[in-house]
mmCIF file of C-alpha atoms in Angstrom:
data_model
loop_
_atom_site.group_PDB
_atom_site.id
_atom_site.type_symbol
_atom_site.label_atom_id
_atom_site.label_comp_id
_atom_site.label_asym_id
_atom_site.label_seq_id
_atom_site.Cartn_x
_atom_site.Cartn_y
_atom_site.Cartn_z
ATOM 1 C CA MET A 1 0.000 0.000 0.000
ATOM 2 C CA VAL A 2 2.875 2.375 0.744
ATOM 3 C CA SER A 3 4.364 1.526 -2.659
ATOM 4 C CA LEU A 4 0.985 2.220 -4.252
ATOM 5 C CA VAL A 5 0.852 5.657 -2.614
ATOM 6 C CA PHE A 6 4.380 6.403 -3.851
ATOM 7 C CA LEU A 7 3.376 5.302 -7.359
ATOM 8 C CA THR A 8 0.329 7.585 -7.140
ATOM 9 C CA PHE A 9 2.565 10.530 -6.208
ATOM 10 C CA PHE A 10 4.760 9.734 -9.216
ATOM 11 C CA VAL A 11 1.865 9.619 -11.694
ATOM 12 C CA ILE A 12 0.293 12.798 -10.273
ATOM 13 C CA SER A 13 3.553 14.660 -10.815
ATOM 14 C CA LEU A 14 4.014 13.120 -14.255
ATOM 15 C CA LEU A 15 0.685 14.594 -15.383
ATOM 16 C CA THR A 16 0.947 17.871 -13.479
ATOM 17 C CA ASN A 17 4.250 19.516 -14.325
ATOM 18 C CA ILE A 18 4.585 19.139 -18.098
ATOM 19 C CA LEU A 19 2.969 22.426 -19.100
ATOM 20 C CA GLY A 20 6.182 24.489 -18.973
ATOM 21 C CA PRO A 21 8.048 22.571 -21.698
ATOM 22 C CA ILE A 22 5.073 22.438 -24.079
ATOM 23 C CA VAL A 23 4.001 26.113 -23.826
ATOM 24 C CA PRO A 24 6.205 27.135 -26.795
ATOM 25 C CA ASP A 25 4.702 24.284 -28.854
ATOM 26 C CA ILE A 26 1.162 25.308 -27.914
ATOM 27 C CA ILE A 27 1.842 28.907 -28.953
ATOM 28 C CA ASN A 28 3.416 27.895 -32.270
ATOM 29 C CA SER A 29 1.102 24.998 -33.152
ATOM 30 C CA PHE A 30 -2.198 26.684 -32.327
ATOM 31 C CA GLN A 31 -1.113 30.275 -33.084
ATOM 32 C CA VAL A 32 -2.325 31.633 -29.749
ATOM 33 C CA SER A 33 -1.195 34.630 -27.687
ATOM 34 C CA LEU A 34 0.827 34.444 -24.476
ATOM 35 C CA THR A 35 -2.357 35.212 -22.534
ATOM 36 C CA ALA A 36 -4.187 32.326 -24.191
ATOM 37 C CA ALA A 37 -1.291 29.984 -23.398
ATOM 38 C CA GLY A 38 -1.441 31.161 -19.783
ATOM 39 C CA PHE A 39 -5.103 30.156 -19.620
ATOM 40 C CA LEU A 40 -4.063 26.499 -19.899
ATOM 41 C CA ALA A 41 -2.363 26.797 -16.520
ATOM 42 C CA PHE A 42 -5.425 28.713 -15.324
ATOM 43 C CA ALA A 43 -7.742 25.837 -16.324
ATOM 44 C CA PHE A 44 -5.586 23.286 -14.519
ATOM 45 C CA PHE A 45 -4.945 25.131 -11.277
ATOM 46 C CA ILE A 46 -8.381 26.669 -10.917
ATOM 47 C CA ALA A 47 -9.753 23.115 -10.930
ATOM 48 C CA TYR A 48 -7.021 22.085 -8.511
ATOM 49 C CA GLY A 49 -7.809 24.985 -6.201
ATOM 50 C CA VAL A 50 -11.596 24.803 -6.122
ATOM 51 C CA MET A 51 -11.554 21.007 -5.615
ATOM 52 C CA SER A 52 -9.224 21.010 -2.596
ATOM 53 C CA ILE A 53 -11.957 21.406 0.037
ATOM 54 C CA PRO A 54 -14.767 19.444 -1.750
ATOM 55 C CA ALA A 55 -12.293 16.582 -2.261
ATOM 56 C CA GLY A 56 -12.038 16.177 1.510
ATOM 57 C CA PHE A 57 -15.798 15.774 1.810
ATOM 58 C CA LEU A 58 -15.835 13.252 -1.066
ATOM 59 C CA VAL A 59 -13.132 11.106 0.517
ATOM 60 C CA GLU A 60 -14.830 11.120 3.938
ATOM 61 C CA ARG A 61 -18.194 10.259 2.338
ATOM 62 C CA PHE A 62 -17.155 7.544 -0.132
ATOM 63 C CA THR A 63 -13.718 6.395 1.206
ATOM 64 C CA GLU A 64 -10.400 6.489 -0.622
ATOM 65 C CA LYS A 65 -10.572 3.670 -3.176
ATOM 66 C CA PRO A 66 -13.635 4.670 -5.240
ATOM 67 C CA VAL A 67 -12.665 8.345 -5.118
ATOM 68 C CA MET A 68 -9.116 7.597 -6.306
ATOM 69 C CA VAL A 69 -10.436 5.384 -9.114
ATOM 70 C CA LEU A 70 -12.762 8.188 -10.210
ATOM 71 C CA ALA A 71 -9.886 10.702 -10.037
ATOM 72 C CA PHE A 72 -7.628 8.590 -12.241
ATOM 73 C CA LEU A 73 -10.503 8.048 -14.670
ATOM 74 C CA ALA A 74 -10.761 11.838 -14.893
ATOM 75 C CA GLY A 75 -7.029 11.973 -15.592
ATOM 76 C CA THR A 76 -7.419 9.294 -18.256
ATOM 77 C CA MET A 77 -10.313 11.043 -19.988
ATOM 78 C CA GLY A 78 -8.576 14.429 -19.854
ATOM 79 C CA SER A 79 -5.360 13.053 -21.346
ATOM 80 C CA LEU A 80 -7.124 10.865 -23.917
ATOM 81 C CA SER A 81 -9.355 13.682 -25.139
ATOM 82 C CA PHE A 82 -6.352 15.837 -26.030
ATOM 83 C CA ALA A 83 -4.396 12.912 -27.481
ATOM 84 C CA LEU A 84 -7.310 12.101 -29.821
ATOM 85 C CA PHE A 85 -8.386 15.659 -30.633
ATOM 86 C CA PRO A 86 -5.389 17.987 -30.136
ATOM 87 C CA GLY A 87 -6.586 21.581 -30.195
ATOM 88 C CA TYR A 88 -6.583 24.667 -27.997
ATOM 89 C CA ARG A 89 -10.221 24.443 -26.826
ATOM 90 C CA VAL A 90 -9.890 20.736 -26.111
ATOM 91 C CA ALA A 91 -6.697 21.495 -24.172
ATOM 92 C CA ILE A 92 -8.575 23.868 -21.854
ATOM 93 C CA ILE A 93 -11.183 21.202 -21.030
ATOM 94 C CA SER A 94 -8.473 18.541 -20.766
ATOM 95 C CA TYR A 95 -6.388 20.523 -18.280
ATOM 96 C CA PHE A 96 -9.422 21.346 -16.152
ATOM 97 C CA THR A 97 -10.423 17.675 -15.996
ATOM 98 C CA ILE A 98 -6.916 16.493 -15.152
ATOM 99 C CA GLY A 99 -6.537 19.206 -12.514
ATOM 100 C CA ALA A 100 -9.772 18.223 -10.769
ATOM 101 C CA GLY A 101 -8.699 14.593 -10.670
ATOM 102 C CA MET A 102 -5.231 15.337 -9.337
ATOM 103 C CA ALA A 103 -6.630 17.577 -6.594
ATOM 104 C CA VAL A 104 -8.806 14.748 -5.311
ATOM 105 C CA LEU A 105 -5.843 12.364 -5.324
ATOM 106 C CA GLN A 106 -3.661 14.741 -3.320
ATOM 107 C CA VAL A 107 -6.293 14.931 -0.591
ATOM 108 C CA ALA A 108 -6.849 11.158 -0.482
ATOM 109 C CA ILE A 109 -3.316 9.789 -0.408
ATOM 110 C CA ASN A 110 -1.721 11.658 2.523
ATOM 111 C CA PRO A 111 -3.948 10.100 5.246
ATOM 112 C CA LEU A 112 -3.625 6.777 3.402
ATOM 113 C CA LEU A 113 0.169 7.006 3.606
ATOM 114 C CA ARG A 114 -0.015 7.709 7.346
ATOM 115 C CA VAL A 115 -2.172 4.641 8.014
ATOM 116 C CA ALA A 116 -0.462 2.259 5.590
ATOM 117 C CA GLY A 117 3.080 3.074 6.643
ATOM 118 C CA GLY A 118 2.407 3.644 10.323
ATOM 119 C CA GLU A 119 2.273 6.953 12.149
ATOM 120 C CA GLU A 120 5.782 6.464 13.525
ATOM 121 C CA HIS A 121 7.149 6.370 9.947
ATOM 122 C CA TYR A 122 4.875 9.054 8.492
ATOM 123 C CA ALA A 123 7.413 11.904 8.560
ATOM 124 C CA PHE A 124 9.999 9.790 6.721
ATOM 125 C CA ASN A 125 7.497 8.357 4.223
ATOM 126 C CA SER A 126 6.008 11.784 3.558
ATOM 127 C CA THR A 127 9.453 13.205 2.768
ATOM 128 C CA LEU A 128 10.243 10.224 0.537
ATOM 129 C CA ALA A 129 6.899 10.721 -1.240
ATOM 130 C CA GLN A 130 7.843 14.329 -2.019
ATOM 131 C CA LEU A 131 11.168 13.148 -3.447
ATOM 132 C CA ILE A 132 9.315 10.672 -5.667
ATOM 133 C CA PHE A 133 6.917 13.450 -6.689
ATOM 134 C CA GLY A 134 9.880 15.616 -7.637
ATOM 135 C CA SER A 135 11.599 12.823 -9.539
ATOM 136 C CA ALA A 136 8.574 12.507 -11.835
ATOM 137 C CA SER A 137 8.669 16.256 -12.463
ATOM 138 C CA PHE A 138 12.323 15.826 -13.440
ATOM 139 C CA VAL A 139 11.583 12.859 -15.728
ATOM 140 C CA SER A 140 8.439 14.187 -17.442
ATOM 141 C CA PRO A 141 10.131 16.929 -19.561
ATOM 142 C CA ARG A 142 12.781 14.418 -20.625
ATOM 143 C CA ILE A 143 10.144 11.956 -21.844
ATOM 144 C CA TYR A 144 8.604 14.833 -23.800
ATOM 145 C CA SER A 145 11.982 15.751 -25.298
ATOM 146 C CA TYR A 146 12.698 12.116 -26.248
ATOM 147 C CA LEU A 147 9.338 11.695 -27.969
ATOM 148 C CA VAL A 148 9.513 14.958 -29.920
ATOM 149 C CA LEU A 149 13.071 14.461 -31.153
ATOM 150 C CA ASN A 150 12.508 10.855 -32.225
ATOM 151 C CA LEU A 151 9.088 11.374 -33.792
ATOM 152 C CA LYS A 152 10.350 14.334 -35.841
ATOM 153 C CA ASP A 153 13.160 12.249 -37.342
ATOM 154 C CA PHE A 154 11.836 8.964 -38.726
ATOM 155 C CA SER A 155 14.054 5.896 -38.518
ATOM 156 C CA HIS A 156 13.233 2.299 -39.533
ATOM 157 C CA ASP A 157 14.967 0.908 -36.463
ATOM 158 C CA GLN A 158 12.741 2.823 -34.016
ATOM 159 C CA ASN A 159 11.337 0.802 -31.130
ATOM 160 C CA PHE A 160 7.762 -0.452 -30.882
ATOM 161 C CA VAL A 161 6.532 2.443 -28.700
ATOM 162 C CA LEU A 162 7.812 5.088 -31.112
ATOM 163 C CA ARG A 163 6.245 3.305 -34.083
ATOM 164 C CA ILE A 164 2.874 3.237 -32.288
ATOM 165 C CA MET A 165 3.218 6.894 -31.294
ATOM 166 C CA ARG A 166 3.993 7.866 -34.883
ATOM 167 C CA ARG A 167 0.730 6.266 -36.039
ATOM 168 C CA LEU A 168 -1.359 7.835 -33.280
ATOM 169 C CA THR A 169 0.056 11.370 -33.316
ATOM 170 C CA PRO A 170 -0.341 13.988 -36.064
ATOM 171 C CA ALA A 171 2.990 14.501 -37.843
ATOM 172 C CA GLU A 172 2.850 18.272 -37.229
ATOM 173 C CA LEU A 173 2.195 17.818 -33.478
ATOM 174 C CA PRO A 174 4.817 15.332 -32.228
ATOM 175 C CA TRP A 175 4.743 16.948 -28.778
ATOM 176 C CA ALA A 176 1.112 15.860 -28.300
ATOM 177 C CA SER A 177 2.310 12.239 -28.143
ATOM 178 C CA ILE A 178 3.119 12.611 -24.449
ATOM 179 C CA TYR A 179 -0.611 12.694 -23.708
ATOM 180 C CA TRP A 180 -0.845 9.087 -24.861
ATOM 181 C CA ILE A 181 1.753 8.284 -22.206
ATOM 182 C CA PHE A 182 -0.330 10.154 -19.632
ATOM 183 C CA ALA A 183 -3.549 8.394 -20.664
ATOM 184 C CA VAL A 184 -1.964 4.934 -20.453
ATOM 185 C CA SER A 185 -0.346 5.766 -17.087
ATOM 186 C CA ALA A 186 -3.620 7.008 -15.564
ATOM 187 C CA LEU A 187 -5.614 4.075 -16.937
ATOM 188 C CA GLY A 188 -3.004 1.651 -15.625
ATOM 189 C CA MET A 189 -3.444 3.176 -12.161
ATOM 190 C CA VAL A 190 -7.197 2.551 -12.379
ATOM 191 C CA PHE A 191 -6.599 -1.189 -12.853
ATOM 192 C CA VAL A 192 -3.984 -1.282 -10.078
ATOM 193 C CA LEU A 193 -6.386 0.423 -7.663
ATOM 194 C CA LEU A 194 -9.257 -1.921 -8.538
ATOM 195 C CA ILE A 195 -7.272 -5.021 -7.557
ATOM 196 C CA THR A 196 -5.784 -3.499 -4.393
ATOM 197 C CA LYS A 197 -7.276 -3.938 -0.944
ATOM 198 C CA PHE A 198 -7.334 -0.687 1.027
ATOM 199 C CA PRO A 199 -6.961 -0.315 4.810
ATOM 200 C CA LYS A 200 -9.512 1.482 6.948
ATOM 201 C CA VAL A 201 -8.495 5.111 7.458
ATOM 202 C CA HIS A 202 -9.383 7.017 10.628
ATOM 203 C CA TYR A 203 -8.761 10.725 10.114
ATOM 204 C CA THR A 204 -6.907 12.890 12.604
ATOM 205 C CA THR A 205 -8.139 16.363 13.562
ATOM 206 C CA GLU A 206 -5.631 17.928 11.145
ATOM 207 C CA GLU A 207 -6.863 15.751 8.253
ATOM 208 C CA ARG A 208 -10.603 16.365 8.653
ATOM 209 C CA VAL A 209 -12.085 19.017 6.397
ATOM 210 C CA GLY A 210 -14.085 20.546 9.236
ATOM 211 C CA SER A 211 -17.511 22.160 9.459
ATOM 212 C CA LEU A 212 -18.841 25.356 7.909
ATOM 213 C CA ASP A 213 -18.627 27.081 11.316
ATOM 214 C CA MET A 214 -14.918 26.322 11.496
ATOM 215 C CA TYR A 215 -14.309 27.907 8.094
ATOM 216 C CA GLN A 216 -16.331 30.977 9.103
ATOM 217 C CA THR A 217 -14.338 31.337 12.324
ATOM 218 C CA LEU A 218 -11.049 31.134 10.447
ATOM 219 C CA ALA A 219 -12.238 33.529 7.733
ATOM 220 C CA ARG A 220 -12.665 36.251 10.356
ATOM 221 C CA GLN A 221 -8.972 36.111 11.260
ATOM 222 C CA ARG A 222 -6.657 38.474 9.372
ATOM 223 C CA VAL A 223 -3.666 36.156 9.754
ATOM 224 C CA VAL A 224 -5.497 33.387 7.857
ATOM 225 C CA TRP A 225 -5.978 35.648 4.844
ATOM 226 C CA LEU A 226 -2.338 36.730 4.970
ATOM 227 C CA TYR A 227 -1.167 33.128 4.845
ATOM 228 C CA PHE A 228 -3.691 32.324 2.114
ATOM 229 C CA ALA A 229 -2.166 35.195 0.107
ATOM 230 C CA ALA A 230 1.312 33.804 0.820
ATOM 231 C CA MET A 231 0.345 30.365 -0.492
ATOM 232 C CA PHE A 232 -1.309 32.004 -3.505
ATOM 233 C CA ALA A 233 1.879 33.953 -4.181
ATOM 234 C CA TYR A 234 4.160 30.941 -3.742
ATOM 235 C CA VAL A 235 2.304 28.686 -6.183
ATOM 236 C CA GLY A 236 2.202 31.637 -8.574
ATOM 237 C CA CYS A 237 6.007 31.914 -8.253
ATOM 238 C CA GLU A 238 6.502 28.217 -8.867
ATOM 239 C CA GLN A 239 4.202 27.878 -11.866
ATOM 240 C CA GLY A 240 4.983 31.299 -13.298
ATOM 241 C CA THR A 241 8.651 30.345 -13.439
ATOM 242 C CA ALA A 242 8.215 26.763 -14.658
ATOM 243 C CA ASP A 243 5.547 27.560 -17.263
ATOM 244 C CA TRP A 244 7.340 30.448 -18.939
ATOM 245 C CA MET A 245 11.091 29.787 -18.661
ATOM 246 C CA SER A 246 11.266 27.637 -21.810
ATOM 247 C CA SER A 247 9.417 30.293 -23.830
ATOM 248 C CA PHE A 248 11.702 32.994 -22.426
ATOM 249 C CA LEU A 249 14.879 31.053 -23.267
ATOM 250 C CA ASN A 250 13.580 30.445 -26.782
ATOM 251 C CA GLU A 251 12.436 34.038 -27.436
ATOM 252 C CA TYR A 252 15.375 35.958 -25.960
ATOM 253 C CA HIS A 253 18.274 33.536 -26.369
ATOM 254 C CA GLY A 254 17.213 31.213 -29.198
ATOM 255 C CA PHE A 255 17.411 27.975 -27.202
ATOM 256 C CA ASP A 256 15.482 25.012 -28.617
ATOM 257 C CA PRO A 257 12.429 24.389 -26.358
ATOM 258 C CA HIS A 258 12.539 20.663 -27.196
ATOM 259 C CA THR A 259 16.051 20.234 -25.798
ATOM 260 C CA THR A 260 17.561 23.100 -23.782
ATOM 261 C CA GLY A 261 14.172 24.509 -22.726
ATOM 262 C CA ALA A 262 12.843 21.123 -21.619
ATOM 263 C CA ALA A 263 16.103 20.375 -19.781
ATOM 264 C CA ALA A 264 15.906 23.720 -17.944
ATOM 265 C CA VAL A 265 12.378 22.936 -16.738
ATOM 266 C CA SER A 266 13.493 19.434 -15.764
ATOM 267 C CA TRP A 267 16.367 20.806 -13.688
ATOM 268 C CA PHE A 268 14.062 23.382 -12.094
ATOM 269 C CA TRP A 269 11.894 20.584 -10.701
ATOM 270 C CA GLY A 270 14.935 18.487 -9.881
ATOM 271 C CA LEU A 271 16.522 21.268 -7.836
ATOM 272 C CA LEU A 272 13.154 22.043 -6.245
ATOM 273 C CA THR A 273 13.186 18.461 -4.983
ATOM 274 C CA ALA A 274 16.857 18.348 -3.960
ATOM 275 C CA GLY A 275 16.463 21.650 -2.149
ATOM 276 C CA CYS A 276 13.991 20.036 0.239
ATOM 277 C CA LEU A 277 16.815 17.909 1.656
ATOM 278 C CA VAL A 278 19.016 20.977 2.102
ATOM 279 C CA GLY A 279 16.101 22.788 3.700
ATOM 280 C CA MET A 280 15.581 19.980 6.220
ATOM 281 C CA VAL A 281 19.156 20.486 7.434
ATOM 282 C CA LEU A 282 18.887 24.278 7.551
ATOM 283 C CA LEU A 283 15.650 24.110 9.535
ATOM 284 C CA LYS A 284 17.428 22.109 12.222
ATOM 285 C CA ILE A 285 19.999 24.889 12.568
ATOM 286 C CA PHE A 286 18.130 28.167 11.931
ATOM 287 C CA ASP A 287 14.731 29.651 12.677
ATOM 288 C CA SER A 288 12.364 28.938 9.785
ATOM 289 C CA ARG A 289 11.714 32.661 9.245
ATOM 290 C CA LYS A 290 15.422 33.304 8.680
ATOM 291 C CA VAL A 291 15.613 30.394 6.252
ATOM 292 C CA LEU A 292 12.606 31.794 4.371
ATOM 293 C CA ILE A 293 14.206 35.261 4.144
ATOM 294 C CA GLY A 294 17.434 33.779 2.827
ATOM 295 C CA ALA A 295 15.557 31.644 0.294
ATOM 296 C CA GLY A 296 13.532 34.648 -0.862
ATOM 297 C CA ILE A 297 16.625 36.771 -1.409
ATOM 298 C CA GLY A 298 18.320 33.909 -3.267
ATOM 299 C CA ALA A 299 15.280 33.378 -5.510
ATOM 300 C CA LEU A 300 15.101 37.085 -6.374
ATOM 301 C CA PHE A 301 18.818 37.149 -7.194
ATOM 302 C CA CYS A 302 18.415 34.139 -9.523
ATOM 303 C CA LEU A 303 15.311 35.690 -11.106
ATOM 304 C CA THR A 304 17.258 38.885 -11.856
ATOM 305 C CA SER A 305 20.123 36.886 -13.355
ATOM 306 C CA ALA A 306 17.712 34.843 -15.460
ATOM 307 C CA LEU A 307 15.754 37.814 -16.825
ATOM 308 C CA PHE A 308 18.615 40.254 -17.444
ATOM 309 C CA GLY A 309 21.752 38.124 -17.669
ATOM 310 C CA PRO A 310 23.402 36.710 -20.814
ATOM 311 C CA ALA A 311 22.232 33.425 -22.350
ATOM 312 C CA LYS A 312 24.738 31.205 -20.515
ATOM 313 C CA LEU A 313 23.745 32.700 -17.161
ATOM 314 C CA SER A 314 20.003 32.735 -17.872
ATOM 315 C CA VAL A 315 19.835 29.038 -18.728
ATOM 316 C CA VAL A 316 21.446 28.217 -15.362
ATOM 317 C CA ALA A 317 19.704 30.842 -13.223
ATOM 318 C CA PHE A 318 16.159 29.789 -14.137
ATOM 319 C CA PRO A 319 16.554 26.219 -12.795
ATOM 320 C CA ALA A 320 18.457 27.572 -9.769
ATOM 321 C CA ILE A 321 15.296 29.407 -8.697
ATOM 322 C CA GLY A 322 13.883 25.975 -7.866
ATOM 323 C CA LEU A 323 16.631 25.367 -5.311
ATOM 324 C CA PHE A 324 15.612 28.452 -3.313
ATOM 325 C CA ALA A 325 11.861 27.976 -3.849
ATOM 326 C CA SER A 326 12.036 24.431 -2.471
ATOM 327 C CA VAL A 327 11.733 25.465 1.189
ATOM 328 C CA MET A 328 9.027 28.090 0.699
ATOM 329 C CA TRP A 329 5.918 25.882 0.631
ATOM 330 C CA PRO A 330 6.729 23.789 3.749
ATOM 331 C CA ILE A 331 7.912 26.807 5.739
ATOM 332 C CA VAL A 332 4.891 28.977 4.928
ATOM 333 C CA MET A 333 2.557 26.047 5.600
ATOM 334 C CA SER A 334 4.169 25.266 8.969
ATOM 335 C CA LEU A 335 4.213 28.933 9.998
ATOM 336 C CA ALA A 336 0.528 29.204 9.132
ATOM 337 C CA LEU A 337 -0.448 26.110 11.116
ATOM 338 C CA ASN A 338 1.688 27.243 14.048
ATOM 339 C CA SER A 339 0.104 30.716 14.017
ATOM 340 C CA VAL A 340 -3.490 29.523 14.528
ATOM 341 C CA ALA A 341 -4.477 27.702 17.699
ATOM 342 C CA GLU A 342 -7.322 25.499 16.371
ATOM 343 C CA PHE A 343 -9.152 24.070 13.356
ATOM 344 C CA HIS A 344 -5.968 23.001 11.584
ATOM 345 C CA GLY A 345 -7.826 20.640 9.243
ATOM 346 C CA SER A 346 -10.026 23.445 7.957
ATOM 347 C CA LEU A 347 -7.048 25.796 7.797
ATOM 348 C CA SER A 348 -5.160 23.272 5.650
ATOM 349 C CA GLY A 349 -8.119 23.251 3.259
ATOM 350 C CA ILE A 350 -8.101 27.044 3.012
ATOM 351 C CA LEU A 351 -4.346 27.131 2.454
ATOM 352 C CA GLY A 352 -4.644 24.354 -0.135
ATOM 353 C CA THR A 353 -7.127 26.480 -2.053
ATOM 354 C CA GLY A 354 -4.335 29.037 -2.379
ATOM 355 C CA ILE A 355 -3.008 26.808 -5.153
ATOM 356 C CA ILE A 356 -5.193 28.870 -7.497
ATOM 357 C CA GLY A 357 -2.213 31.230 -7.541
ATOM 358 C CA GLY A 358 -0.844 28.801 -10.095
ATOM 359 C CA ALA A 359 -3.909 29.580 -12.210
ATOM 360 C CA VAL A 360 -3.830 33.372 -11.976
ATOM 361 C CA VAL A 361 -0.138 34.335 -12.075
ATOM 362 C CA PRO A 362 0.764 32.611 -15.400
ATOM 363 C CA VAL A 363 -2.176 34.405 -17.049
ATOM 364 C CA ILE A 364 -1.017 37.762 -15.659
ATOM 365 C CA ILE A 365 2.497 37.084 -16.954
ATOM 366 C CA GLY A 366 1.101 36.178 -20.381
ATOM 367 C CA ARG A 367 -1.144 39.234 -20.460
ATOM 368 C CA ILE A 368 1.708 41.613 -19.628
ATOM 369 C CA GLY A 369 3.917 39.710 -22.059
ATOM 370 C CA ASP A 370 1.505 40.292 -24.950
ATOM 371 C CA TYR A 371 1.707 44.056 -24.420
ATOM 372 C CA ALA A 372 5.226 44.662 -23.135
ATOM 373 C CA GLY A 373 7.228 41.507 -23.852
ATOM 374 C CA LEU A 374 7.722 38.284 -21.895
ATOM 375 C CA ARG A 375 10.633 39.746 -19.908
ATOM 376 C CA SER A 376 8.303 42.417 -18.517
ATOM 377 C CA GLY A 377 5.643 39.783 -17.889
ATOM 378 C CA MET A 378 7.989 37.572 -15.890
ATOM 379 C CA ALA A 379 9.116 40.619 -13.899
ATOM 380 C CA PHE A 380 5.715 40.289 -12.184
ATOM 381 C CA LEU A 381 7.353 37.442 -10.236
ATOM 382 C CA TYR A 382 9.222 40.095 -8.231
ATOM 383 C CA LEU A 383 5.900 40.878 -6.537
ATOM 384 C CA THR A 384 4.996 37.269 -5.749
ATOM 385 C CA PHE A 385 8.472 36.270 -4.563
ATOM 386 C CA GLY A 386 8.613 39.535 -2.629
ATOM 387 C CA PHE A 387 5.402 38.739 -0.770
ATOM 388 C CA VAL A 388 6.627 35.258 0.156
ATOM 389 C CA LEU A 389 9.861 36.855 1.389
ATOM 390 C CA SER A 390 7.843 39.273 3.533
ATOM 391 C CA VAL A 391 6.361 36.370 5.535
ATOM 392 C CA GLY A 392 9.761 35.932 7.161
ATOM 393 C CA PHE A 393 9.458 39.448 8.614
ATOM 394 C CA TRP A 394 5.809 39.568 9.771
ATOM 395 C CA ALA A 395 5.159 35.957 10.834
ATOM 396 C CA ARG A 396 4.563 35.537 14.574
ATOM 397 C CA PRO A 397 4.054 31.791 15.160
ATOM 398 C CA ILE A 398 2.802 30.496 18.498
ATOM 399 C CA ILE A 399 5.394 27.715 18.294
ATOM 400 C CA ASN A 400 8.799 28.092 16.617
ATOM 401 C CA ASN A 401 10.550 25.259 14.805
ATOM 402 C CA ALA A 402 12.923 23.218 16.961
ATOM 403 C CA THR A 403 16.606 23.870 16.253
ATOM 404 C CA ILE A 404 19.849 22.344 17.452
ATOM 405 C CA HIS A 405 21.674 24.603 19.891
ATOM 406 C CA LEU A 406 25.399 24.086 19.855
ATOM 407 C CA LYS A 407 26.812 25.267 23.166
ATOM 408 C CA LYS A 408 30.310 24.895 24.457
ATOM 409 C CA SER A 409 30.588 22.767 27.552
ATOM 410 C CA PRO A 410 31.843 24.674 30.604
ATOM 411 C CA MET A 411 35.485 23.970 31.424
ATOM 412 C CA THR A 412 36.114 22.010 34.561
ATOM 413 C CA LEU A 413 39.244 22.154 36.659
#
């Protein structure tokens, strides 16, 4: 069951974080504006955001297995619809459907991991699950790059998968072939879930979605809205960077989005994952607010280098943003939970809804980009990263993170 949860994390990430590499292809293939391309991220993350709280009610009402099967069916249908009928309008519906399914899965699998692996191992398993999630984000752009490069150049000695993909995918849209991979992956998960026996899950106070009164009580607290805005800003930073870096590198420096652009996005997610391990060490030494301030400054420095530096610096600085962004989500989340005395389950639902920042910020970047250029559009990230940085200055948690205090032992005579 633990392995199944890890596999679920992998497939979720595989389907979720591919938009960045294919944005240039969407713009060129469908002849759409930057704003229109940004609406694909909007469709995905608006579904993700609005389903975060309802997903909790669905899981508590119908249990994990049927809800997860339904979620993966949604992922299958969303991927299959675009694979069969590649077009901009279909892509909008496809991304919304996939986003809704992935949101439900995220809510279902965390309590399942706690029960299946044992509460005493939950912290370790949860960290390992995030590493697996990140590894899929690293792999996904590389699968895309492999498919595009090999489908563009026909060879008689191509393997069976490539020959099938060539028959299924329009010759002018080789990048759309990755949605066949997504559809098969999601459908495979449906069959795996159907034959798997699930344990009974008893939800903790933090995992329960809570009542309407709890949400109303939290909504009256200013600090809750501040942390919601911080989560909104962070996801906007993450997706705004990942979704547009390949287009930026192609437009301003002439890098091929199928190779260098895809690799840059891959390394962004890879460093975002690796940075979590570094962050775990730093949080044992320093106060989380100081770590957040340092990460914010580092991210802004990399953003400046990426937007205004030469090509060789830009292609390195964009992925490096992921290293500094890696600690932002867990730190802001922990500060939020430690700043409110009760109703943590409901608060987690509110904070999870902040993921709609990933829907709004890419559209804003695209809109500005259409009028003033993509460099000006991506400069909007100074505001979102700046707000996340500000949390390190105004946060006043009830409980601070535990750190190791290194003190010299008193000398004895």
